[in-house]
Tab-separated table of C-alpha atoms in Angstrom:
chain	number	residue	atom	x	y	z
A	1	UNK	CA	87.796	86.685	65.742
A	2	UNK	CA	85.463	87.863	68.416
A	3	UNK	CA	83.100	90.067	66.484
A	4	UNK	CA	80.088	88.622	68.313
A	5	UNK	CA	81.486	88.740	71.843
A	6	UNK	CA	78.725	88.787	74.419
A	7	UNK	CA	75.966	88.654	71.817
A	8	UNK	CA	72.963	86.368	72.124
A	9	UNK	CA	71.670	84.672	68.992
A	10	UNK	CA	68.689	82.539	68.056
A	11	UNK	CA	69.007	80.207	65.082
A	12	UNK	CA	65.934	78.367	63.875
A	13	UNK	CA	66.592	75.182	61.977
A	14	UNK	CA	69.785	75.218	64.011
A	15	UNK	CA	70.401	71.548	64.683
A	16	UNK	CA	71.751	70.609	61.273
A	17	UNK	CA	73.031	71.969	57.975
A	18	UNK	CA	73.398	75.701	57.460
A	19	UNK	CA	71.887	76.582	60.836
A	20	UNK	CA	74.297	74.292	62.658
A	21	UNK	CA	77.282	75.678	60.730
A	22	UNK	CA	76.197	79.208	61.591
A	23	UNK	CA	75.792	78.248	65.259
A	24	UNK	CA	79.325	76.893	65.314
A	25	UNK	CA	80.677	80.028	63.697
A	26	UNK	CA	78.693	82.411	65.938
A	27	UNK	CA	80.001	80.626	69.028
A	28	UNK	CA	83.576	80.767	67.703
A	29	UNK	CA	83.104	84.511	67.357
A	30	UNK	CA	81.981	84.853	70.959
A	31	UNK	CA	78.198	84.518	70.850
A	32	UNK	CA	75.794	82.550	73.035
A	33	UNK	CA	73.436	80.632	70.769
A	34	UNK	CA	69.971	79.137	71.134
A	35	UNK	CA	69.238	76.601	68.446
A	36	UNK	CA	65.647	75.730	67.693
A	37	UNK	CA	64.492	72.651	65.812
A	38	UNK	CA	61.922	69.889	65.741
A	39	UNK	CA	64.005	66.798	66.457
A	40	UNK	CA	65.257	66.299	70.007
A	41	UNK	CA	67.925	63.810	68.989
A	42	UNK	CA	69.459	66.202	66.449
A	43	UNK	CA	69.298	69.074	68.946
A	44	UNK	CA	71.027	67.009	71.628
A	45	UNK	CA	73.802	66.002	69.245
A	46	UNK	CA	74.284	69.605	68.131
A	47	UNK	CA	74.480	70.988	71.664
A	48	UNK	CA	76.934	68.288	72.664
A	49	UNK	CA	79.120	69.337	69.758
A	50	UNK	CA	78.654	73.108	70.129
A	51	UNK	CA	79.607	73.198	73.805
A	52	UNK	CA	78.682	75.293	76.836
A	53	UNK	CA	77.573	78.402	74.930
A	54	UNK	CA	74.768	76.594	73.149
A	55	UNK	CA	71.237	75.826	74.269
A	56	UNK	CA	68.563	73.888	72.454
A	57	UNK	CA	64.819	74.475	72.435
A	58	UNK	CA	62.613	71.940	70.712
A	59	UNK	CA	59.813	73.223	68.561
A	60	UNK	CA	58.439	74.161	65.182
A	61	UNK	CA	58.439	77.686	63.724
A	62	UNK	CA	54.927	77.073	62.436
A	63	UNK	CA	53.682	76.580	65.999
A	64	UNK	CA	53.343	79.961	67.702
A	65	UNK	CA	53.284	78.441	71.184
A	66	UNK	CA	56.639	76.798	70.462
A	67	UNK	CA	58.072	80.177	69.456
A	68	UNK	CA	56.744	81.681	72.696
A	69	UNK	CA	58.586	78.986	74.638
A	70	UNK	CA	61.761	79.671	72.664
A	71	UNK	CA	61.791	83.352	73.489
A	72	UNK	CA	60.761	82.735	77.083
A	73	UNK	CA	63.858	80.563	77.410
A	74	UNK	CA	66.040	83.274	75.851
A	75	UNK	CA	64.578	85.910	78.140
A	76	UNK	CA	64.987	83.785	81.246
A	77	UNK	CA	68.638	82.971	80.647
A	78	UNK	CA	69.957	86.013	78.736
A	79	UNK	CA	67.411	88.818	79.201
A	80	UNK	CA	67.812	90.155	75.669
A	81	UNK	CA	68.567	89.113	72.125
A	82	UNK	CA	70.964	90.558	69.522
A	83	UNK	CA	70.801	88.244	66.521
A	84	UNK	CA	67.991	86.238	64.932
A	85	UNK	CA	68.874	83.875	62.115
A	86	UNK	CA	65.443	82.815	60.823
A	87	UNK	CA	66.695	79.842	58.926
A	88	UNK	CA	64.177	77.028	59.369
A	89	UNK	CA	62.820	76.031	55.993
A	90	UNK	CA	60.846	73.323	54.258
A	91	UNK	CA	60.095	72.372	50.730
A	92	UNK	CA	60.535	69.483	48.387
A	93	UNK	CA	59.688	69.432	44.693
A	94	UNK	CA	56.197	68.854	43.337
A	95	UNK	CA	55.661	69.666	39.664
A	96	UNK	CA	52.835	71.871	38.460
A	97	UNK	CA	49.932	69.531	37.795
A	98	UNK	CA	50.530	67.529	40.959
A	99	UNK	CA	50.605	70.291	43.560
A	100	UNK	CA	48.393	69.708	46.568
A	101	UNK	CA	46.941	72.140	49.074
A	102	UNK	CA	48.832	70.355	51.824
A	103	UNK	CA	52.128	70.868	49.994
A	104	UNK	CA	51.504	74.604	49.674
A	105	UNK	CA	50.379	74.923	53.286
A	106	UNK	CA	53.325	73.007	54.658
A	107	UNK	CA	55.853	75.012	52.650
A	108	UNK	CA	54.333	78.414	53.375
A	109	UNK	CA	53.614	77.629	57.037
A	110	UNK	CA	57.281	77.036	57.674
A	111	UNK	CA	59.013	79.391	55.244
A	112	UNK	CA	56.726	82.410	55.303
A	113	UNK	CA	54.409	82.319	58.303
A	114	UNK	CA	57.107	80.714	60.420
A	115	UNK	CA	59.657	83.375	59.435
A	116	UNK	CA	57.200	86.189	60.137
A	117	UNK	CA	56.404	85.001	63.653
A	118	UNK	CA	59.994	84.018	64.402
A	119	UNK	CA	60.896	87.662	63.859
A	120	UNK	CA	57.792	89.301	65.306
A	121	UNK	CA	58.052	87.408	68.561
A	122	UNK	CA	61.776	88.189	68.835
A	123	UNK	CA	61.358	91.954	68.606
A	124	UNK	CA	60.432	92.643	72.258
A	125	UNK	CA	63.844	91.250	73.254
A	126	UNK	CA	65.830	93.167	70.620
A	127	UNK	CA	67.292	96.675	70.522
A	128	UNK	CA	69.751	98.951	68.684
A	129	UNK	CA	72.567	97.028	67.027
A	130	UNK	CA	70.348	94.019	66.525
A	131	UNK	CA	70.616	92.001	63.341
A	132	UNK	CA	67.980	89.806	61.741
A	133	UNK	CA	69.006	87.413	58.995
A	134	UNK	CA	66.451	85.549	56.901
A	135	UNK	CA	67.363	82.511	54.851
A	136	UNK	CA	66.250	83.012	51.272
A	137	UNK	CA	67.380	80.922	48.339
A	138	UNK	CA	68.737	81.254	44.838
A	139	UNK	CA	65.373	79.671	43.960
A	140	UNK	CA	63.734	82.922	45.076
A	141	UNK	CA	64.993	84.700	41.956
A	142	UNK	CA	65.279	81.899	39.422
A	143	UNK	CA	63.012	79.339	37.885
A	144	UNK	CA	63.514	76.031	39.653
A	145	UNK	CA	61.586	73.268	37.884
A	146	UNK	CA	59.204	71.474	40.233
A	147	UNK	CA	59.775	73.910	43.058
A	148	UNK	CA	56.704	76.135	42.672
A	149	UNK	CA	55.872	76.424	46.353
A	150	UNK	CA	59.442	76.596	47.621
A	151	UNK	CA	60.561	79.223	45.092
A	152	UNK	CA	57.526	81.401	45.712
A	153	UNK	CA	57.967	81.126	49.476
A	154	UNK	CA	61.607	82.206	49.232
A	155	UNK	CA	60.702	85.133	46.989
A	156	UNK	CA	58.264	86.097	49.742
A	157	UNK	CA	61.042	85.886	52.331
A	158	UNK	CA	63.245	88.190	50.263
A	159	UNK	CA	60.433	90.706	50.228
A	160	UNK	CA	59.801	90.499	53.961
A	161	UNK	CA	63.198	92.129	54.477
A	162	UNK	CA	62.184	95.092	52.313
A	163	UNK	CA	59.076	95.840	54.339
A	164	UNK	CA	60.724	95.191	57.656
A	165	UNK	CA	63.645	97.517	56.929
A	166	UNK	CA	60.997	100.231	56.748
A	167	UNK	CA	58.973	98.924	59.687
A	168	UNK	CA	62.124	98.806	61.812
A	169	UNK	CA	63.261	102.294	60.829
A	170	UNK	CA	64.529	104.122	63.885
A	171	UNK	CA	64.986	100.974	65.983
A	172	UNK	CA	68.632	100.362	65.057
A	173	UNK	CA	67.726	96.802	64.068
A	174	UNK	CA	68.885	95.676	60.621
A	175	UNK	CA	67.322	92.930	58.522
A	176	UNK	CA	68.927	91.181	55.550
A	177	UNK	CA	68.425	88.060	53.490
A	178	UNK	CA	71.079	85.405	52.994
A	179	UNK	CA	70.317	83.384	49.875
A	180	UNK	CA	72.284	80.171	49.519
A	181	UNK	CA	72.541	78.222	46.309
A	182	UNK	CA	73.292	74.530	46.233
A	183	UNK	CA	74.787	73.702	49.622
A	184	UNK	CA	76.293	70.364	50.587
A	185	UNK	CA	74.463	69.810	53.866
A	186	UNK	CA	74.151	66.243	55.116
A	187	UNK	CA	70.494	66.309	54.106
A	188	UNK	CA	71.253	67.592	50.608
A	189	UNK	CA	74.063	65.107	50.075
A	190	UNK	CA	71.752	62.279	51.071
A	191	UNK	CA	68.879	63.520	48.914
A	192	UNK	CA	70.985	64.254	45.824
A	193	UNK	CA	73.457	61.393	45.834
A	194	UNK	CA	76.823	61.603	44.110
A	195	UNK	CA	75.341	62.266	40.681
A	196	UNK	CA	72.961	64.954	41.905
A	197	UNK	CA	75.744	66.760	43.735
A	198	UNK	CA	77.852	66.744	40.603
A	199	UNK	CA	74.959	68.095	38.564
A	200	UNK	CA	74.345	70.970	40.992
A	201	UNK	CA	78.054	71.702	41.069
A	202	UNK	CA	78.215	71.785	37.274
A	203	UNK	CA	75.362	74.335	37.102
A	204	UNK	CA	77.253	76.678	39.427
A	205	UNK	CA	79.921	79.041	38.052
A	206	UNK	CA	82.252	78.044	40.902
A	207	UNK	CA	81.749	74.433	39.738
A	208	UNK	CA	80.888	72.989	43.132
A	209	UNK	CA	78.347	73.073	45.920
A	210	UNK	CA	78.920	75.236	48.988
A	211	UNK	CA	80.257	73.884	52.233
A	212	UNK	CA	77.774	74.833	54.997
A	213	UNK	CA	80.655	76.609	56.782
A	214	UNK	CA	80.846	79.039	53.856
A	215	UNK	CA	77.233	80.015	54.478
A	216	UNK	CA	77.925	80.270	58.206
A	217	UNK	CA	80.735	82.741	57.508
A	218	UNK	CA	78.365	85.014	55.612
A	219	UNK	CA	75.752	84.763	58.356
A	220	UNK	CA	78.453	85.895	60.800
A	221	UNK	CA	79.255	88.873	58.577
A	222	UNK	CA	75.587	89.882	58.475
A	223	UNK	CA	75.260	89.339	62.229
A	224	UNK	CA	78.287	91.497	63.001
A	225	UNK	CA	78.939	95.226	62.791
A	226	UNK	CA	80.989	94.576	59.638
A	227	UNK	CA	77.651	94.897	57.822
A	228	UNK	CA	76.499	97.937	59.831
A	229	UNK	CA	75.289	99.886	56.756
A	230	UNK	CA	73.385	96.983	55.278
A	231	UNK	CA	69.671	96.542	55.666
A	232	UNK	CA	67.039	95.126	53.308
A	233	UNK	CA	69.865	93.660	51.242
A	234	UNK	CA	70.016	90.197	49.793
A	235	UNK	CA	73.390	88.492	49.884
A	236	UNK	CA	73.562	85.631	47.426
A	237	UNK	CA	75.946	82.888	48.532
A	238	UNK	CA	75.415	80.727	45.525
A	239	UNK	CA	78.718	80.460	43.692
A	240	UNK	CA	77.234	82.760	41.049
A	241	UNK	CA	74.306	80.439	40.264
A	242	UNK	CA	71.547	83.069	40.184
A	243	UNK	CA	73.732	86.120	39.495
A	244	UNK	CA	74.548	85.896	35.821
B	1	UNK	CA	92.933	85.932	63.244
B	2	UNK	CA	93.650	88.384	60.456
B	3	UNK	CA	91.642	87.840	57.314
B	4	UNK	CA	94.132	89.042	54.682
B	5	UNK	CA	97.464	88.005	56.169
B	6	UNK	CA	100.247	88.350	53.606
B	7	UNK	CA	97.917	89.232	50.711
B	8	UNK	CA	98.876	91.777	48.060
B	9	UNK	CA	96.075	94.206	47.206
B	10	UNK	CA	95.816	96.942	44.591
B	11	UNK	CA	93.299	99.724	45.198
B	12	UNK	CA	92.523	102.363	42.589
B	13	UNK	CA	91.091	105.637	43.810
B	14	UNK	CA	92.915	104.938	47.037
B	15	UNK	CA	93.764	108.414	48.239
B	16	UNK	CA	90.478	109.313	49.928
B	17	UNK	CA	86.998	108.159	50.870
B	18	UNK	CA	86.074	104.524	50.367
B	19	UNK	CA	89.409	103.611	48.756
B	20	UNK	CA	91.471	105.015	51.609
B	21	UNK	CA	89.264	103.505	54.309
B	22	UNK	CA	89.537	100.138	52.558
B	23	UNK	CA	93.327	100.421	52.278
B	24	UNK	CA	93.498	101.030	56.024
B	25	UNK	CA	91.248	98.078	56.794
B	26	UNK	CA	93.161	95.767	54.433
B	27	UNK	CA	96.446	96.667	56.162
B	28	UNK	CA	94.848	96.083	59.584
B	29	UNK	CA	93.864	92.638	58.310
B	30	UNK	CA	97.454	91.856	57.326
B	31	UNK	CA	97.620	92.866	53.657
B	32	UNK	CA	100.182	94.865	51.719
B	33	UNK	CA	98.448	97.521	49.635
B	34	UNK	CA	99.355	99.489	46.548
B	35	UNK	CA	97.140	102.548	46.146
B	36	UNK	CA	96.765	104.731	43.102
B	37	UNK	CA	95.242	108.120	42.475
B	38	UNK	CA	95.780	111.132	40.299
B	39	UNK	CA	96.951	113.610	42.918
B	40	UNK	CA	100.405	112.984	44.325
B	41	UNK	CA	100.061	115.106	47.448
B	42	UNK	CA	96.815	113.431	48.499
B	43	UNK	CA	98.296	110.008	47.851
B	44	UNK	CA	101.314	110.790	50.000
B	45	UNK	CA	99.071	111.980	52.810
B	46	UNK	CA	96.979	108.838	52.446
B	47	UNK	CA	100.066	106.635	52.645
B	48	UNK	CA	101.209	108.503	55.744
B	49	UNK	CA	97.842	107.944	57.407
B	50	UNK	CA	97.940	104.221	56.553
B	51	UNK	CA	101.423	104.117	58.041
B	52	UNK	CA	102.818	100.736	56.976
B	53	UNK	CA	102.684	98.088	54.268
B	54	UNK	CA	101.577	100.651	51.689
B	55	UNK	CA	103.011	101.853	48.417
B	56	UNK	CA	101.706	104.615	46.170
B	57	UNK	CA	101.684	104.947	42.399
B	58	UNK	CA	100.412	108.205	40.907
B	59	UNK	CA	98.226	107.668	37.875
B	60	UNK	CA	94.882	107.952	36.125
B	61	UNK	CA	92.910	104.739	35.416
B	62	UNK	CA	91.630	106.309	32.202
B	63	UNK	CA	95.189	106.324	30.815
B	64	UNK	CA	96.383	102.896	29.766
B	65	UNK	CA	100.037	103.947	30.054
B	66	UNK	CA	99.464	104.815	33.692
B	67	UNK	CA	97.940	101.373	34.303
B	68	UNK	CA	100.953	99.730	32.665
B	69	UNK	CA	103.226	101.694	34.968
B	70	UNK	CA	101.129	100.765	37.982
B	71	UNK	CA	101.335	97.051	37.295
B	72	UNK	CA	105.020	97.227	36.402
B	73	UNK	CA	105.631	98.647	39.881
B	74	UNK	CA	103.413	96.009	41.499
B	75	UNK	CA	105.238	93.276	39.614
B	76	UNK	CA	108.634	94.511	40.644
B	77	UNK	CA	107.691	95.072	44.265
B	78	UNK	CA	105.406	92.108	44.968
B	79	UNK	CA	105.490	89.816	41.925
B	80	UNK	CA	101.750	89.061	42.064
B	81	UNK	CA	98.277	90.323	43.073
B	82	UNK	CA	95.774	88.548	45.327
B	83	UNK	CA	93.124	91.255	45.564
B	84	UNK	CA	92.096	94.061	43.229
B	85	UNK	CA	89.692	96.752	44.382
B	86	UNK	CA	88.827	98.680	41.204
B	87	UNK	CA	87.329	101.653	42.927
B	88	UNK	CA	88.362	104.805	41.061
B	89	UNK	CA	85.292	106.628	39.817
B	90	UNK	CA	84.043	109.933	38.512
B	91	UNK	CA	80.632	111.441	39.088
B	92	UNK	CA	79.827	114.974	38.076
B	93	UNK	CA	76.219	116.088	37.886
B	94	UNK	CA	74.683	117.161	34.589
B	95	UNK	CA	70.988	117.104	33.677
B	96	UNK	CA	70.283	115.476	30.337
B	97	UNK	CA	69.283	118.698	28.557
B	98	UNK	CA	72.572	120.476	29.251
B	99	UNK	CA	75.119	117.669	29.532
B	100	UNK	CA	78.232	118.070	27.390
B	101	UNK	CA	80.212	115.480	25.504
B	102	UNK	CA	83.126	116.144	27.849
B	103	UNK	CA	80.912	115.264	30.851
B	104	UNK	CA	79.817	112.003	29.286
B	105	UNK	CA	83.312	111.051	28.141
B	106	UNK	CA	84.901	111.770	31.493
B	107	UNK	CA	82.445	109.530	33.348
B	108	UNK	CA	82.658	106.640	30.908
B	109	UNK	CA	86.430	106.977	30.463
B	110	UNK	CA	87.023	106.578	34.184
B	111	UNK	CA	84.150	104.397	35.374
B	112	UNK	CA	83.814	102.005	32.443
B	113	UNK	CA	86.878	102.045	30.183
B	114	UNK	CA	89.282	102.758	33.044
B	115	UNK	CA	87.820	99.993	35.172
B	116	UNK	CA	87.788	97.533	32.266
B	117	UNK	CA	91.503	97.984	31.641
B	118	UNK	CA	92.326	98.162	35.347
B	119	UNK	CA	91.094	94.572	35.552
B	120	UNK	CA	92.399	93.364	32.207
B	121	UNK	CA	95.928	94.575	32.852
B	122	UNK	CA	95.953	93.065	36.350
B	123	UNK	CA	95.199	89.550	35.104
B	124	UNK	CA	98.749	88.471	34.191
B	125	UNK	CA	99.805	89.171	37.775
B	126	UNK	CA	96.702	87.712	39.378
B	127	UNK	CA	96.995	84.645	41.535
B	128	UNK	CA	94.454	81.928	40.883
B	129	UNK	CA	91.883	81.985	43.669
B	130	UNK	CA	92.082	85.759	44.092
B	131	UNK	CA	89.276	88.255	44.539
B	132	UNK	CA	88.284	91.216	42.365
B	133	UNK	CA	85.898	93.825	43.747
B	134	UNK	CA	84.438	96.526	41.515
B	135	UNK	CA	82.869	99.674	42.912
B	136	UNK	CA	79.435	100.149	41.440
B	137	UNK	CA	76.702	102.233	43.117
B	138	UNK	CA	73.090	102.076	44.229
B	139	UNK	CA	72.600	104.309	41.210
B	140	UNK	CA	73.033	101.164	39.089
B	141	UNK	CA	69.360	100.407	39.707
B	142	UNK	CA	67.973	103.831	40.650
B	143	UNK	CA	66.848	106.799	38.631
B	144	UNK	CA	68.735	109.817	39.966
B	145	UNK	CA	68.058	113.100	38.158
B	146	UNK	CA	71.266	114.673	36.881
B	147	UNK	CA	73.191	111.447	37.322
B	148	UNK	CA	72.116	109.561	34.227
B	149	UNK	CA	75.598	109.088	32.781
B	150	UNK	CA	76.967	108.107	36.167
B	151	UNK	CA	74.136	105.665	36.838
B	152	UNK	CA	74.494	104.077	33.416
B	153	UNK	CA	78.250	103.715	33.886
B	154	UNK	CA	77.696	101.987	37.219
B	155	UNK	CA	75.142	99.605	35.664
B	156	UNK	CA	77.854	98.726	33.147
B	157	UNK	CA	80.224	97.961	36.005
B	158	UNK	CA	77.679	95.678	37.653
B	159	UNK	CA	77.397	93.755	34.421
B	160	UNK	CA	81.168	93.426	34.008
B	161	UNK	CA	81.098	91.301	37.147
B	162	UNK	CA	78.697	88.871	35.508
B	163	UNK	CA	80.768	88.209	32.401
B	164	UNK	CA	84.070	88.196	34.244
B	165	UNK	CA	82.744	85.695	36.788
B	166	UNK	CA	82.421	83.250	33.917
B	167	UNK	CA	85.605	84.280	32.123
B	168	UNK	CA	87.697	83.866	35.268
B	169	UNK	CA	85.983	80.889	36.868
B	170	UNK	CA	88.572	78.402	35.683
B	171	UNK	CA	91.181	80.404	37.556
B	172	UNK	CA	88.945	80.409	40.667
B	173	UNK	CA	89.054	84.197	40.690
B	174	UNK	CA	85.888	85.622	42.176
B	175	UNK	CA	84.433	88.874	40.841
B	176	UNK	CA	81.851	90.908	42.710
B	177	UNK	CA	80.611	94.468	42.820
B	178	UNK	CA	79.971	96.511	45.918
B	179	UNK	CA	77.265	99.139	45.588
B	180	UNK	CA	77.494	101.844	48.203
B	181	UNK	CA	74.637	104.201	48.880
B	182	UNK	CA	75.347	107.816	49.774
B	183	UNK	CA	78.517	107.908	51.837
B	184	UNK	CA	80.109	110.632	53.922
B	185	UNK	CA	83.106	111.166	51.652
B	186	UNK	CA	84.744	114.333	50.342
B	187	UNK	CA	83.490	113.486	46.816
B	188	UNK	CA	80.071	115.105	47.258
B	189	UNK	CA	81.715	118.448	48.056
B	190	UNK	CA	84.771	118.225	45.829
B	191	UNK	CA	83.878	116.457	42.606
B	192	UNK	CA	80.167	116.956	41.906
B	193	UNK	CA	80.378	120.714	41.318
B	194	UNK	CA	77.904	121.526	44.141
B	195	UNK	CA	78.371	124.478	46.499
B	196	UNK	CA	78.822	123.556	50.192
B	197	UNK	CA	75.196	124.553	50.873
B	198	UNK	CA	73.924	122.482	47.972
B	199	UNK	CA	76.046	119.539	49.075
B	200	UNK	CA	74.586	119.772	52.564
B	201	UNK	CA	71.059	119.878	51.161
B	202	UNK	CA	71.811	116.893	48.949
B	203	UNK	CA	73.156	114.963	51.941
B	204	UNK	CA	70.003	115.664	53.966
B	205	UNK	CA	67.869	114.715	50.990
B	206	UNK	CA	69.740	111.419	50.629
B	207	UNK	CA	69.379	110.622	54.329
B	208	UNK	CA	65.598	111.030	54.104
B	209	UNK	CA	65.518	108.406	51.332
B	210	UNK	CA	67.517	105.822	53.275
B	211	UNK	CA	65.698	103.382	55.574
B	212	UNK	CA	68.606	103.598	58.030
B	213	UNK	CA	68.070	107.362	58.121
B	214	UNK	CA	71.689	108.343	57.577
B	215	UNK	CA	74.513	108.224	55.073
B	216	UNK	CA	77.107	105.504	55.381
B	217	UNK	CA	80.676	105.892	56.568
B	218	UNK	CA	83.637	104.944	54.388
B	219	UNK	CA	84.659	102.416	57.067
B	220	UNK	CA	81.339	100.605	56.651
B	221	UNK	CA	81.992	100.096	52.954
B	222	UNK	CA	85.558	99.080	53.736
B	223	UNK	CA	84.258	96.346	56.053
B	224	UNK	CA	82.051	94.958	53.289
B	225	UNK	CA	84.880	95.118	50.738
B	226	UNK	CA	87.156	93.305	53.183
B	227	UNK	CA	84.517	90.608	53.474
B	228	UNK	CA	84.430	90.238	49.682
B	229	UNK	CA	88.233	90.244	49.511
B	230	UNK	CA	88.636	87.520	52.107
B	231	UNK	CA	87.893	83.806	52.243
B	232	UNK	CA	84.830	84.683	54.310
B	233	UNK	CA	83.040	85.121	50.976
B	234	UNK	CA	84.550	82.057	49.303
B	235	UNK	CA	81.225	80.971	47.762
B	236	UNK	CA	80.195	84.456	46.619
B	237	UNK	CA	80.854	85.447	43.028
B	238	UNK	CA	79.004	87.497	40.443
B	239	UNK	CA	76.957	89.322	43.070
B	240	UNK	CA	76.190	92.969	43.546
B	241	UNK	CA	76.543	93.600	47.287
B	242	UNK	CA	74.410	96.594	48.209
B	243	UNK	CA	75.772	98.490	51.199
B	244	UNK	CA	73.279	101.294	51.099
B	245	UNK	CA	71.324	101.451	54.338
B	246	UNK	CA	68.460	99.928	52.347
B	247	UNK	CA	68.198	102.840	49.879
B	248	UNK	CA	67.850	100.820	46.688
B	249	UNK	CA	66.479	97.674	48.346
B	250	UNK	CA	62.992	98.560	49.458
């Protein structure tokens, strides 16, 4: 499988979880990948594992200067960019009644503002055949108790793709949303524990949580020309959770 | 690495357009395909263009006897099914005020009843862990003048996927719909009842409504169907995958 041969990709939130799984898959399919994340230690470990076709840039998507450094690094080494997987996300639960301004700001700074500038600042390096993938969530279309800010931010992300498909008309750049359901990342497994994982699995028609590699496979489909007539779409990778 | 190595796939409406392009792609990915359609000559030509690992069964999905024959052949030849692409569809144009009962019945007989029994009758042969893909349409969420029966039938198809996801979950069979937008297939010229000039106008009209600015190619739908058929989509079930250049998304 070499659908992404010679392509250059940026993956935000790329050091762990879904982003890391996508990076692995993109590289297996022939791409050169820049992962972007906030923790140097996690980035170093990821690059060591991903091999010679991976680079790491440390930074936060909510810091515009960090994004400028990211794309400067891409430009310096590769000259152009084919794939952006805007995947960095934040958001824990905080029930209505206890929501703070800081909680809203933190969630929206990363998930909405961060996604917008991750894409806007990538555009000068992109051209026809380019593919932008935004990480949404099954929470973007369902009620998720306690997840006011997160759910709303992911609904916003889904809608960004609608507007951008129009804004990018004529450029040959596609933009789609990948919306995972419950995914067994290291972080999620730690946060949920055995019982929590079972509960999420039981809620899902496929009766289990996703392996991050299953999300990575879908990201590769959206990054490749196999999805060449798809733009503004949302692809739910949720085991049926939000589909019924 | 081929994505469908050794898999057995049944494709209804397989003699042209999206069905034929998908049959070709499945075979390229290592599958054996059985294609059905109503017109024997077209089916034979389709099989010749696919070249290998293909079998044809002439039949109409709206006739339950034909479906029984289809699956009897599949059973004898392959013994089981891994992938079903229930793709046969009908779509004549008729504005509400003048639509006949025959128009309505034809669309629902093929698109809804035919598809329902295409899936039901496949189940005894289906391997646990298989994939079922139903062809819906962007019309399942759009108002399209003259296409109300068609659009309603395709909304029904989208909802089949929801119930069947739950009914088949214990067998780990995934069920999804694919919803193409306007595609460059012979159907617009041959089955809608439009003159060539009208068909051309309709195509241009469609293109202006699509963010990507063009109609899709059958091969582009085939690529998406192959994705849904393969383990690449192992955590995707119950979804409606729009492959429409953004037409119904914005």
